[in-house]
Short mmCIF file of C-alpha atoms and ligand atoms in Angstrom, two decimals:
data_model
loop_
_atom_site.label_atom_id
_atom_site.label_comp_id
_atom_site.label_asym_id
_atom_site.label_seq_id
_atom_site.Cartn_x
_atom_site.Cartn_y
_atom_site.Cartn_z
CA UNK B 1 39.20 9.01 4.76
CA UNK B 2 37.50 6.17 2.42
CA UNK B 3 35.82 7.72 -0.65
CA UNK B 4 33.05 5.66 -2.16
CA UNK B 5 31.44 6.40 -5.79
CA UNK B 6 28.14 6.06 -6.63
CA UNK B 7 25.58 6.82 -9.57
CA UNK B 8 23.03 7.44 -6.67
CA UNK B 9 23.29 7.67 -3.06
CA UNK B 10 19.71 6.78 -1.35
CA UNK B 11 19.69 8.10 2.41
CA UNK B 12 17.78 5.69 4.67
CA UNK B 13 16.56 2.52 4.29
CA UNK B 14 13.02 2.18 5.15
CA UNK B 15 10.59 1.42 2.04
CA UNK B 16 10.39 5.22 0.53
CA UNK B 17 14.76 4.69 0.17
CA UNK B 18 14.51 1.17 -0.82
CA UNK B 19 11.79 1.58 -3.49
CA UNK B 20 14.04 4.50 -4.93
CA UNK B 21 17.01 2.61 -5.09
CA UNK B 22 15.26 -0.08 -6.96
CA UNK B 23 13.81 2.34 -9.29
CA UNK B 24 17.08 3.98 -10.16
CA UNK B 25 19.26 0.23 -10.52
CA UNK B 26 15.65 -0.77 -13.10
CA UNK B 27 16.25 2.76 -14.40
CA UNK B 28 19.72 1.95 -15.51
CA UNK B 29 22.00 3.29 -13.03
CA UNK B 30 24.73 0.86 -12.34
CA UNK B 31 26.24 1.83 -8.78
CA UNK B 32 23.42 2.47 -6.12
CA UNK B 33 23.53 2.31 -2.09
CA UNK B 34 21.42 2.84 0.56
CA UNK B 35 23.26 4.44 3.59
CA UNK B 36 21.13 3.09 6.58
CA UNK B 37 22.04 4.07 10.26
CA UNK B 38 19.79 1.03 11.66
CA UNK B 39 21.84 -2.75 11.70
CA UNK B 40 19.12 -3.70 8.75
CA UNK B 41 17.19 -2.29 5.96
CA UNK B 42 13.42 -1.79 6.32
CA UNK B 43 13.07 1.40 8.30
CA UNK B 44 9.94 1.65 10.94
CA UNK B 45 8.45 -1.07 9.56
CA UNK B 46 10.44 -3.44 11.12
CA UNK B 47 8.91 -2.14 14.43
CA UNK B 48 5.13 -2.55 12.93
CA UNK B 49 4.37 -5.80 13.08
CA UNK B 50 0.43 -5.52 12.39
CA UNK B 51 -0.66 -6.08 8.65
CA UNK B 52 -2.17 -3.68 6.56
CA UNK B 53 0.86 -3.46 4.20
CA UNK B 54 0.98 -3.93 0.91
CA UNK B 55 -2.58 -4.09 -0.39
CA UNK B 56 -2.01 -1.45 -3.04
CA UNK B 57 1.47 -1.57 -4.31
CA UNK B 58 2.04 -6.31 -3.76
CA UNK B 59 -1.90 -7.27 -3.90
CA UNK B 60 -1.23 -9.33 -0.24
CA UNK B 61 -2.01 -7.83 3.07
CA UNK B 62 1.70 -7.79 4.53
CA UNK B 63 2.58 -7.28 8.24
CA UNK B 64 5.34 -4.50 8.39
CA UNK B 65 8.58 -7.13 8.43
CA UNK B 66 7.42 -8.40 5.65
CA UNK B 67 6.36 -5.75 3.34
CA UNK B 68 9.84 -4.40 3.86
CA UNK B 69 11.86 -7.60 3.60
CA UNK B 70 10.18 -8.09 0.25
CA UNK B 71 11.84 -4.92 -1.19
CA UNK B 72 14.87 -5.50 0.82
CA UNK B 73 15.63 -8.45 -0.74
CA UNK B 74 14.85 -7.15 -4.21
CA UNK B 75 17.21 -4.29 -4.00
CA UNK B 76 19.58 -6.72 -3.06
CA UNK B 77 19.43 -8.93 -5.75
CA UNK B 78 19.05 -6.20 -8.04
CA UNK B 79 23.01 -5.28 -6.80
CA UNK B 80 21.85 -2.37 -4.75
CA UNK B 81 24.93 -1.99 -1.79
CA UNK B 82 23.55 -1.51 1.94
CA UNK B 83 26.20 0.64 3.47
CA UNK B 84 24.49 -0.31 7.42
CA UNK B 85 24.86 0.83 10.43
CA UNK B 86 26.25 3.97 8.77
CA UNK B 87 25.03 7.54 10.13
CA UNK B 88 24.84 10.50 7.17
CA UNK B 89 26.19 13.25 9.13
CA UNK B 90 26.57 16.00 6.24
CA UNK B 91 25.40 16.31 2.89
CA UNK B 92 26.90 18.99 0.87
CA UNK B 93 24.87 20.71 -2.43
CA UNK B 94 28.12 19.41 -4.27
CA UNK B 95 26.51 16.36 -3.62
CA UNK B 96 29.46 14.94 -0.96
CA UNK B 97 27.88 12.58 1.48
CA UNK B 98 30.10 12.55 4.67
CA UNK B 99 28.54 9.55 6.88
CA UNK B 100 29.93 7.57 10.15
CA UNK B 101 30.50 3.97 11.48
CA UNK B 102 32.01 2.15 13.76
CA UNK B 103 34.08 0.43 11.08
CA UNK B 104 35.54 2.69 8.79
CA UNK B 105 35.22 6.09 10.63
CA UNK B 106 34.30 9.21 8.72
CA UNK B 107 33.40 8.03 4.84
CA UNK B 108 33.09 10.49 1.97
CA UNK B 109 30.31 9.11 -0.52
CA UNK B 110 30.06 11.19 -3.70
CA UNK B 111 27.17 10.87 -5.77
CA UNK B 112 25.81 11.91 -9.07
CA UNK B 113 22.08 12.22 -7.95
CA UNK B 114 21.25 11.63 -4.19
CA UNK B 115 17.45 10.92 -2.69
CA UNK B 116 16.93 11.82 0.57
CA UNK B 117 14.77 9.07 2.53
CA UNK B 118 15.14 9.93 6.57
CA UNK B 119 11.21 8.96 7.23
CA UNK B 120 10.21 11.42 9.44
CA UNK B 121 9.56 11.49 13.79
CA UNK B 122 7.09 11.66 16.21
CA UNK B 123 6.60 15.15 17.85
CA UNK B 124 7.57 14.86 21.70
CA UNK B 125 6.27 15.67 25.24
CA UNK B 126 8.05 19.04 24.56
CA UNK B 127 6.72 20.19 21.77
CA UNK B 128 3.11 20.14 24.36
CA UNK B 129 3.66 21.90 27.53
CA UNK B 130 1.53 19.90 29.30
CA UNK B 131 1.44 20.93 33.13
CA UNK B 132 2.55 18.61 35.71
CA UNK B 133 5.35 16.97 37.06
CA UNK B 134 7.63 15.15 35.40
CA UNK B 135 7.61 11.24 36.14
CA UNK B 136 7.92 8.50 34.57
CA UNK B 137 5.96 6.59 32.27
CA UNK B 138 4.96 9.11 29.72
CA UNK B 139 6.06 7.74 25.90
CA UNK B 140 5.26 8.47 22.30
CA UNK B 141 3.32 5.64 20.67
CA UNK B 142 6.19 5.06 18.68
CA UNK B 143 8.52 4.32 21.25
CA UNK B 144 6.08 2.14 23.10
CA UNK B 145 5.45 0.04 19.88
CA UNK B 146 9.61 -0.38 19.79
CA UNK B 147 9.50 -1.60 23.24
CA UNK B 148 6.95 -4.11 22.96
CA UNK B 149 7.58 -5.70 19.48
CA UNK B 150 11.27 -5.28 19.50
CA UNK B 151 12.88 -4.97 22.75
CA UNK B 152 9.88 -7.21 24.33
CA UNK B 153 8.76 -5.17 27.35
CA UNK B 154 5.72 -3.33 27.93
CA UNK B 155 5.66 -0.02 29.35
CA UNK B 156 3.18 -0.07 32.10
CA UNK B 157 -0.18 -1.62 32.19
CA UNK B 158 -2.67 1.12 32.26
CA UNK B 159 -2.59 3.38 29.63
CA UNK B 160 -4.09 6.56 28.28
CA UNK B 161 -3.27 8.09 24.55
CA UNK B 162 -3.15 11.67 24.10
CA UNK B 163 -3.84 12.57 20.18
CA UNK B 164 -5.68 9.72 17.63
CA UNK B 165 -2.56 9.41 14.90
CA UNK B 166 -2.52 6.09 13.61
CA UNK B 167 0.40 4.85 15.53
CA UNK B 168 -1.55 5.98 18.97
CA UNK B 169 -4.83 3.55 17.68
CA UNK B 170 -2.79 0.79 16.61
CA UNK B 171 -0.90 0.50 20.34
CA UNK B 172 -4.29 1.05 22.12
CA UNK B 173 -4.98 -2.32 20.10
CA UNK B 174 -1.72 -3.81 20.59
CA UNK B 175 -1.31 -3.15 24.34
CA UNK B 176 -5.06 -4.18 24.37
CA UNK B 177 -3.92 -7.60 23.09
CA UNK B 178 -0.63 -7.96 25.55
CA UNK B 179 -2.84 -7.54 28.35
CA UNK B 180 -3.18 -3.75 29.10
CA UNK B 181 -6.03 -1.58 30.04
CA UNK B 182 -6.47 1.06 27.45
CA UNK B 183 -8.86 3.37 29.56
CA UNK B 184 -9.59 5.98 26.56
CA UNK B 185 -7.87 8.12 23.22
CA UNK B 186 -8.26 11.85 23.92
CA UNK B 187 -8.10 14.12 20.89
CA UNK B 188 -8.30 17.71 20.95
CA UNK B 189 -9.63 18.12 17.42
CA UNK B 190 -13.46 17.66 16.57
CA UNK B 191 -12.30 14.71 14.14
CA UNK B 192 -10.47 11.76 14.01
CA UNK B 193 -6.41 12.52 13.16
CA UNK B 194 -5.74 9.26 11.82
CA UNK B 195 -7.39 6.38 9.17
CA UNK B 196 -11.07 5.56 10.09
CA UNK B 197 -9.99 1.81 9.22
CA UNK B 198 -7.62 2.28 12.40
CA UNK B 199 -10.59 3.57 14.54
CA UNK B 200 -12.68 0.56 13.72
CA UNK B 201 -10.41 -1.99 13.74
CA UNK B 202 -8.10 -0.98 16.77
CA UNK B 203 -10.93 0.94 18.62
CA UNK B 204 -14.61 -0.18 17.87
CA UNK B 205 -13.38 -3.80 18.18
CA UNK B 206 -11.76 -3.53 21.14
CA UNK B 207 -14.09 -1.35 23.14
CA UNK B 208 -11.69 1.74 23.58
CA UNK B 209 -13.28 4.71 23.89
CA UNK B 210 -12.36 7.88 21.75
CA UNK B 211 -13.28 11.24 22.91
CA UNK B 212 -12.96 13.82 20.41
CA UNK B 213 -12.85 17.66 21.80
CA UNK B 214 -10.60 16.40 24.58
CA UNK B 215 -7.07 16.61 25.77
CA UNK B 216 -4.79 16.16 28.57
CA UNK B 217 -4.81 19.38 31.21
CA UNK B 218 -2.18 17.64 33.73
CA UNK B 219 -0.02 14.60 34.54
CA UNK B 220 -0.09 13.81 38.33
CA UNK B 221 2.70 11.56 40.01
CA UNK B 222 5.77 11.82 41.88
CA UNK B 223 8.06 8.98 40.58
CA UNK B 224 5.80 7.34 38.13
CA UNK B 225 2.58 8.47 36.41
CA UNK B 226 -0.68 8.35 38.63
CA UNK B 227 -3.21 9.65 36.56
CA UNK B 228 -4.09 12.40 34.25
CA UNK B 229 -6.55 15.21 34.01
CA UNK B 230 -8.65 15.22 30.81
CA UNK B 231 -10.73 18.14 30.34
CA UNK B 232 -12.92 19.32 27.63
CA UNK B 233 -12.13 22.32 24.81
CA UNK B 234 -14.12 24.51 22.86
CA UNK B 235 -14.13 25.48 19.23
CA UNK B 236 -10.99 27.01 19.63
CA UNK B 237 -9.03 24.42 21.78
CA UNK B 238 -9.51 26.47 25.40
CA UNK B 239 -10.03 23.71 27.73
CA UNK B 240 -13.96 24.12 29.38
CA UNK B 241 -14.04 25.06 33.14
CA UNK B 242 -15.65 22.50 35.28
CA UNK B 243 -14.99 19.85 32.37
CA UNK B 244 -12.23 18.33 34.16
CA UNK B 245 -11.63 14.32 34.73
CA UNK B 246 -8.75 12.60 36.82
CA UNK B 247 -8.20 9.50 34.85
CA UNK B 248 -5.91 6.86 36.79
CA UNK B 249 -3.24 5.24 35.09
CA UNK B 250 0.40 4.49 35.30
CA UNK B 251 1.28 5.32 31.25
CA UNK B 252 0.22 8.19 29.26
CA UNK B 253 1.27 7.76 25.30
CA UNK B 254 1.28 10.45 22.78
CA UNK B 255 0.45 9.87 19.54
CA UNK B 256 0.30 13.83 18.23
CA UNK B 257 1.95 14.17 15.04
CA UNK B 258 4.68 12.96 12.96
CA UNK B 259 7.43 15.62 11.85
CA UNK B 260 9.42 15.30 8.70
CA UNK B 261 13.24 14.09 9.33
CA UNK B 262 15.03 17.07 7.53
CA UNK B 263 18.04 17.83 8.96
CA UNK B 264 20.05 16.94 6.53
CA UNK B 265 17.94 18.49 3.56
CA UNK B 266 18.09 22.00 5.53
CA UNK B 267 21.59 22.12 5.79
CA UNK B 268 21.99 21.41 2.33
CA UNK B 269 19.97 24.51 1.24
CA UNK B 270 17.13 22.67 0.36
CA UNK B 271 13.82 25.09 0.09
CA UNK B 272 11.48 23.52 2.29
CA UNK B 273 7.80 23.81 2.35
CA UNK B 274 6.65 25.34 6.12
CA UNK B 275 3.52 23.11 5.69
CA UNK B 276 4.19 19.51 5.30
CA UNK B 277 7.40 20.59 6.89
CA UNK B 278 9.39 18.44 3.85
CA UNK B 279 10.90 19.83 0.54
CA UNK B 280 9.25 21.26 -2.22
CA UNK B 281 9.38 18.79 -4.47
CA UNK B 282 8.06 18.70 -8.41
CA UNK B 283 6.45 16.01 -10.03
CA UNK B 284 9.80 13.79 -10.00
CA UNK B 285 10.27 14.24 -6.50
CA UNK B 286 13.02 16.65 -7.53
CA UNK B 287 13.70 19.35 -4.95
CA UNK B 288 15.20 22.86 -5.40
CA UNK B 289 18.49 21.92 -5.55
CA UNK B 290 19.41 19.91 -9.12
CA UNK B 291 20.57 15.67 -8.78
CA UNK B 292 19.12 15.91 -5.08
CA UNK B 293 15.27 13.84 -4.64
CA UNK B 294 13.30 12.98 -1.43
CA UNK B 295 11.26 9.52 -1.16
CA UNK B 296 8.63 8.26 1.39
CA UNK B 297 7.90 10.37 4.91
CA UNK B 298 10.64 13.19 4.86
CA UNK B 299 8.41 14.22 1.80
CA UNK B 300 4.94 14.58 4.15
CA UNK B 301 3.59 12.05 6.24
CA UNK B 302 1.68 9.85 3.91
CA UNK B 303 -1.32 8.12 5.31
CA UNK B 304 -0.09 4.60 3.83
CA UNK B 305 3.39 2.76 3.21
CA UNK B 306 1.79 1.83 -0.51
CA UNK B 307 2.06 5.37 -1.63
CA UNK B 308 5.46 5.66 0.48
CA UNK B 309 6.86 2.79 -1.87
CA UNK B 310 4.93 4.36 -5.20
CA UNK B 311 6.76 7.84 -4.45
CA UNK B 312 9.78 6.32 -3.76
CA UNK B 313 10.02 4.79 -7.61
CA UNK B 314 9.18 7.83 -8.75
CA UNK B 315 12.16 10.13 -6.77
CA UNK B 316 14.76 6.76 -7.52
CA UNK B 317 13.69 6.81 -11.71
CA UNK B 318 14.36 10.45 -11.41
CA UNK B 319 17.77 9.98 -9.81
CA UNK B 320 18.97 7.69 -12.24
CA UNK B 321 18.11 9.77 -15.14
CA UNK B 322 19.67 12.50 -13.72
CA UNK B 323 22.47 10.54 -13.03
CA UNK B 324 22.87 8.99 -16.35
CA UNK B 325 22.35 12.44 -18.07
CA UNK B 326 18.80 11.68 -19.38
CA UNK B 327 16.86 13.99 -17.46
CA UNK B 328 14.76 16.18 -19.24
CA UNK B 329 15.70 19.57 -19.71
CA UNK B 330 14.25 23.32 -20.51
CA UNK B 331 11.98 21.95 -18.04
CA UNK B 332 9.01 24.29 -17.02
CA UNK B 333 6.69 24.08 -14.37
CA UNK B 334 3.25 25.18 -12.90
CA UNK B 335 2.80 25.23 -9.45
CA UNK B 336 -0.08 23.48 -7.77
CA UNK B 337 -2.32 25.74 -5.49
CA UNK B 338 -3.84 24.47 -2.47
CA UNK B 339 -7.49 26.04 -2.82
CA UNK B 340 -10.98 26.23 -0.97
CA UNK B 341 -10.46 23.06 2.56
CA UNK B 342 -6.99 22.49 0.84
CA UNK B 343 -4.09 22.20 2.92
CA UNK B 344 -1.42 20.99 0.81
CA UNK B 345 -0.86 19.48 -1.98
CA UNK B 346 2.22 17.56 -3.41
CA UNK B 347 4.11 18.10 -5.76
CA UNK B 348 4.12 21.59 -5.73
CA UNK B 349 5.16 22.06 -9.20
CA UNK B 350 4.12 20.42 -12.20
CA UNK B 351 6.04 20.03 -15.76
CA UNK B 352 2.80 19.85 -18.03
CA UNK B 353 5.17 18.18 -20.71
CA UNK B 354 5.24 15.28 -17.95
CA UNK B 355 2.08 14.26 -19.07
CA UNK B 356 2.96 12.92 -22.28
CA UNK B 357 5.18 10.64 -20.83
CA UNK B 358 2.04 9.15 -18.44
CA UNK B 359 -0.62 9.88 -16.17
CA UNK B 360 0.58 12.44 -13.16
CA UNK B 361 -0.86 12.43 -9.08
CA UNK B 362 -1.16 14.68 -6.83
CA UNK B 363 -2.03 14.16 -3.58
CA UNK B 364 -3.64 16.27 -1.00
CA UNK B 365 -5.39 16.89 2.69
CA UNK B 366 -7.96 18.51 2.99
CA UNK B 367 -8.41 21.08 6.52
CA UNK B 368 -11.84 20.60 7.63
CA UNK B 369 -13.74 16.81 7.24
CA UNK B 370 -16.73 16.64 5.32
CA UNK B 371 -19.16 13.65 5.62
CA UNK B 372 -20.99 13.47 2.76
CA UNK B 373 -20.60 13.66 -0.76
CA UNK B 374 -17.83 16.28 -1.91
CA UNK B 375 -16.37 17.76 -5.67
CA UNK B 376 -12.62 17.77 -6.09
CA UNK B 377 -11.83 20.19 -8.71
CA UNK B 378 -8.81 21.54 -10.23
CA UNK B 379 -8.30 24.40 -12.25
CA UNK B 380 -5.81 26.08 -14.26
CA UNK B 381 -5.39 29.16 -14.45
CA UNK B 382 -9.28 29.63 -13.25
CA UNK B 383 -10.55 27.23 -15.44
CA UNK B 384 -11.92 23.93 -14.36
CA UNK B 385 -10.00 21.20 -16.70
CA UNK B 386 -10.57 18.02 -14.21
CA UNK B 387 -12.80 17.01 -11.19
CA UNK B 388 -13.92 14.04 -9.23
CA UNK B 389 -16.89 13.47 -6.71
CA UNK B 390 -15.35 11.84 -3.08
CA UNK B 391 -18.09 10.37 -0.58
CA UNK B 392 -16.50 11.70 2.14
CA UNK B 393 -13.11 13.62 2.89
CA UNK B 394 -11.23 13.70 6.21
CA UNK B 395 -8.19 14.90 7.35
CA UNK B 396 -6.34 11.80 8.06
CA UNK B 397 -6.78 10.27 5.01
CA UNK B 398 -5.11 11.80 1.48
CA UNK B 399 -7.16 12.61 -1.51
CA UNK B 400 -5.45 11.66 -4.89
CA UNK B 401 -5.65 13.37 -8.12
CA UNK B 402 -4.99 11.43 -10.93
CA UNK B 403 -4.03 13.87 -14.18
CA UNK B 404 -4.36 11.89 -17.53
CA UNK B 405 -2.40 12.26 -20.77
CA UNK B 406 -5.32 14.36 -22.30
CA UNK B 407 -4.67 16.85 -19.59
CA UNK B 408 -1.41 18.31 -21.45
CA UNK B 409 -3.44 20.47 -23.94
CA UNK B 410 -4.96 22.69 -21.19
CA UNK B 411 -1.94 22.56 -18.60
CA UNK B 412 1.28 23.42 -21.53
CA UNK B 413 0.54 26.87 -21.08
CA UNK B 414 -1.14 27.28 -17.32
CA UNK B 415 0.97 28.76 -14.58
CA UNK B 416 -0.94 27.52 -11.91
CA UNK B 417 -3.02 24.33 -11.28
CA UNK B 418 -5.91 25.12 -8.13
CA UNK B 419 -6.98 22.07 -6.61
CA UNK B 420 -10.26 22.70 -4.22
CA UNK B 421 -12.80 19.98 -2.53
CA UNK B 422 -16.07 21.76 -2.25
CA UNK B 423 -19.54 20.69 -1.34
CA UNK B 424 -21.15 20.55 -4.36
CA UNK B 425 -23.35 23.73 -5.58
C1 FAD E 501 7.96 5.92 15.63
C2 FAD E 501 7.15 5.71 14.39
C3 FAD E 501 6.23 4.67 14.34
C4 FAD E 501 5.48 4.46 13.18
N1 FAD E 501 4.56 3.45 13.16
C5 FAD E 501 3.83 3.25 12.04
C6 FAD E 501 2.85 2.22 11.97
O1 FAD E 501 2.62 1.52 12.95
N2 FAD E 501 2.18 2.03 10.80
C7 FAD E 501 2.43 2.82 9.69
O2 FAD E 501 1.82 2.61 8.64
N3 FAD E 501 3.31 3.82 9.75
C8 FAD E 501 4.01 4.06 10.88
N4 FAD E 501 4.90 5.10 10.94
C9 FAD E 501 5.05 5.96 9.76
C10 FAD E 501 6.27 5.50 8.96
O3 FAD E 501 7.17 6.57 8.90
C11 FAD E 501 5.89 5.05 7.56
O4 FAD E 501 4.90 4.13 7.64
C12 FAD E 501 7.05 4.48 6.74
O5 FAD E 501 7.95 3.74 7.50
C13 FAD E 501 7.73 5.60 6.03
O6 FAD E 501 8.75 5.11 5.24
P1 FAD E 501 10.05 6.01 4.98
O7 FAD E 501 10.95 5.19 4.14
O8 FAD E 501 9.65 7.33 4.50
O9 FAD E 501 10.69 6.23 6.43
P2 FAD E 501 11.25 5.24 7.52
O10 FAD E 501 10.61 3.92 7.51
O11 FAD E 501 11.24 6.00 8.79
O12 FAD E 501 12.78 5.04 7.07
C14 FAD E 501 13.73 6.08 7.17
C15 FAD E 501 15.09 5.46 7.38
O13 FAD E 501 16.08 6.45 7.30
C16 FAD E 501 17.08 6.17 8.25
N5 FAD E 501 17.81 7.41 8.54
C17 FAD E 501 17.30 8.59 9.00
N6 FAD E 501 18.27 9.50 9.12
C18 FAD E 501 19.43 8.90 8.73
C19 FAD E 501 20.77 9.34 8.65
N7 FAD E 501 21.13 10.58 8.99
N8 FAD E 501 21.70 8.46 8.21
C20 FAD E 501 21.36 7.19 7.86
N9 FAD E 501 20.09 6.72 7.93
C21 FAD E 501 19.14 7.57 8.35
C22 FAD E 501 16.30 5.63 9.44
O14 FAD E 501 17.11 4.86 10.30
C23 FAD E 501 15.22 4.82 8.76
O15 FAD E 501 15.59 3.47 8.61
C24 FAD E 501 5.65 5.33 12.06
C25 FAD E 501 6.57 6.39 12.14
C26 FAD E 501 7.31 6.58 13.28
C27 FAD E 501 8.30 7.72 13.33
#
């Protein structure tokens, strides 16, 4: 069995893994590699070929492709080795990477920090027990945007989407475009799941009507989808009696959720937050288990591939110092709290002595949306050392809390740090 050697090991190669590697080669590690299943660095993006990337992190408005070539290329130039087409099968808290291809066989990759970057998946037909039979033509978003901008064929031509996740609103405006009827977006929640820029730009412009409160009852067809039944819920999801619609159509696409890829973390003993469904992670992206990091989705689903990237940097620095013996140590932490129409909130500890070196972020979702003008406050330790006023806060879009230097005096001795987003008094 071939035994590589590496400073640090990045796992996946979609723009959380390749904006770690490039951190840790700027940070002054000397051998880096991204092991990458996939023929080709990039990750999803090379399968979202809309723009919308980049703004943030490059200034330009990038489609997918090319948001991810750009930092494909750079880790290449910067030496960074692609080990493609190369399947991590085992990681081991030793820090032993045992990986497959075609080429070499069974490869042992040994590392002296490693970040995991798997991206995450979308959560399947299964996971929904919808009633029905089972024919063909039902798809998650994500594999219908694969089959039209990579593999070139379109899945049917009249389409419902079950659940209003980004990825569901962006192929109601994609199919829209190759032709397709989109006859309507059903989500069961009272609110939108996804970014409000996807439900005017994909939706709104394109006529496609979203109906909130809604979900899918039963798929009718023998060999191929022939319609659906929509029906109406109440407050607590039961569908409404007499609210039911048969809505023809030969495709019915789920866009319902996106599930952190941790496999590989689990097996390693990783401690893993039940929540966001990723690690716990600290405010270098370090998990529970010393020289191992996470970068980019299998972290929790961010709402854009900016923040992906800026995470990323921040889990590949990490690597490299504790690959290089720099990290720092004696290190402790305060844990971040999700309070009042919290959810979560990442990292989930905090080293207070962090903040000398620069500003911190957290980032959170909130539960419940509010539409009008809302305090973000965190305290520590009950008392209020930083807030913010948002004009609005919804569930599909993250909230960012920006802790500044001056921040260390109050946090060096806290034990927790309570974020809450409350209307305010
Ligand atoms: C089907 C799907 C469609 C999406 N569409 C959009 C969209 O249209 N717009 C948008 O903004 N976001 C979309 N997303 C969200 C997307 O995950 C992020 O936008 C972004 O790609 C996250 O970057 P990442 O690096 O964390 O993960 P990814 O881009 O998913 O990269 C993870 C990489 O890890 C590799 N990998 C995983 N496991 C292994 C292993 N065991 N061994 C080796 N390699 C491995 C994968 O092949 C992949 O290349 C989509 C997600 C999914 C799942």
């Amino acid at each position: 069995m071939k035994t590589l050697v590496y400073d640090v090991a990045v796992i996946g190669g979609g723009p959380g893994g390749l904006a770690a590697a490039i951190a840790a080669r700027e940070r002054g590690a000397q051998r880096v590699c991204v092991v990458e299943r996939a023929e080709e660095l990039g990750g999803i993006l090379q399968q979202c070929i809309h723009n919308g990337f980049g703004l943030e992190v490059l200034g330009q408005d990038l489609p997918g492709p090319a948001y991810a070539q750009h930092f494909g290329r750079r880790a290449c130039e910067l030496g960074v080795q692609p080990l493609l087409d190369t399947m991590v099968l085992e990681v081991t808290p030793q820090r032993r990477i045992f990986a497959t291809n075609s080429r070499e066989g069974i490869v042992e990759i040994q590392a002296g920090a490693i970040v995991f970057g798997m991206g995450c998946r979308e959560r399947p037909r299964g996971a929904l027990a919808i009633p029905g039979t089972r024919p063909a033509g039902v798809f998650t978003a994500g594999t219908a945007q694969r089959l039209v901008n990579i593999e070139g064929y379109m899945p049917g031509r009249r389409f419902v989407i079950l659940g209003s996740g980004d990825i569901g609103m962006i192929m109601a405006r994609r199919l829209t475009l190759e032709g397709a009827q989109v006859e309507r977006v059903l989500e069961i929640m009272p609110y939108l799941s996804g970014l409000k820029r996807n439900l005017v730009q994909c939706l709104h412009d394109y006529h496609i009507p979203l109906q909130l409160c809604h979900t899918v009852r039963e798929i009718k067809g023998d060999r191929r989808v022939e319609a659906v039944v929509a029906v109406a819920v109440d407050g607590g999801g039961n569908p409404i009696p007499g609210s039911e619609e048969t809505i023809p159509c030969d495709t019915l696409l789920l866009s319902v959720g996106l599930i952190p890829e941790n496999e590989l973390s689990r097996r390693a003993g990783i401690c893993m937050d039940a929540l966001t469904g990723g690690p716990i992670v600290d405010e270098g992206m370090g998990t529970s288990l010393p020289g191992f990091f996470a970068a980019g989705n299998v972290v929790h689903v961010y709402d854009l591939v900016d923040w992906v990237t800026l995470a990323g940097e921040v889990a590949g620095r990490s690597a490299a110092e504790y690959a290089l013996g720099q990290a720092p140590a004696h290190v402790r932490r305060l844990r971040t709290v999700a309070g009042d129409n919290v959810r979560y909130i990442v990292p989930h500890r905090l080293d207070a002595a962090s903040l000398t070196r620069g500003a911190q972020q957290l980032q959170l979702r909130v539960q419940q949306p509010v539409e009008e003008k809302v305090s973000v406050v965190a305290e520590a330790d009950g008392v209020e050392v930083w807030h913010k006023v948002e004009r609005y806060v919804r569930p599909g879009e993250m909230v960012t809390v920006k802790l500044a230097p001056d921040l260390y005096d109050p946090l060096k001795r806290a034990t927790e740090l309570k974020v809450s987003v409350r209307k305010p008094a």
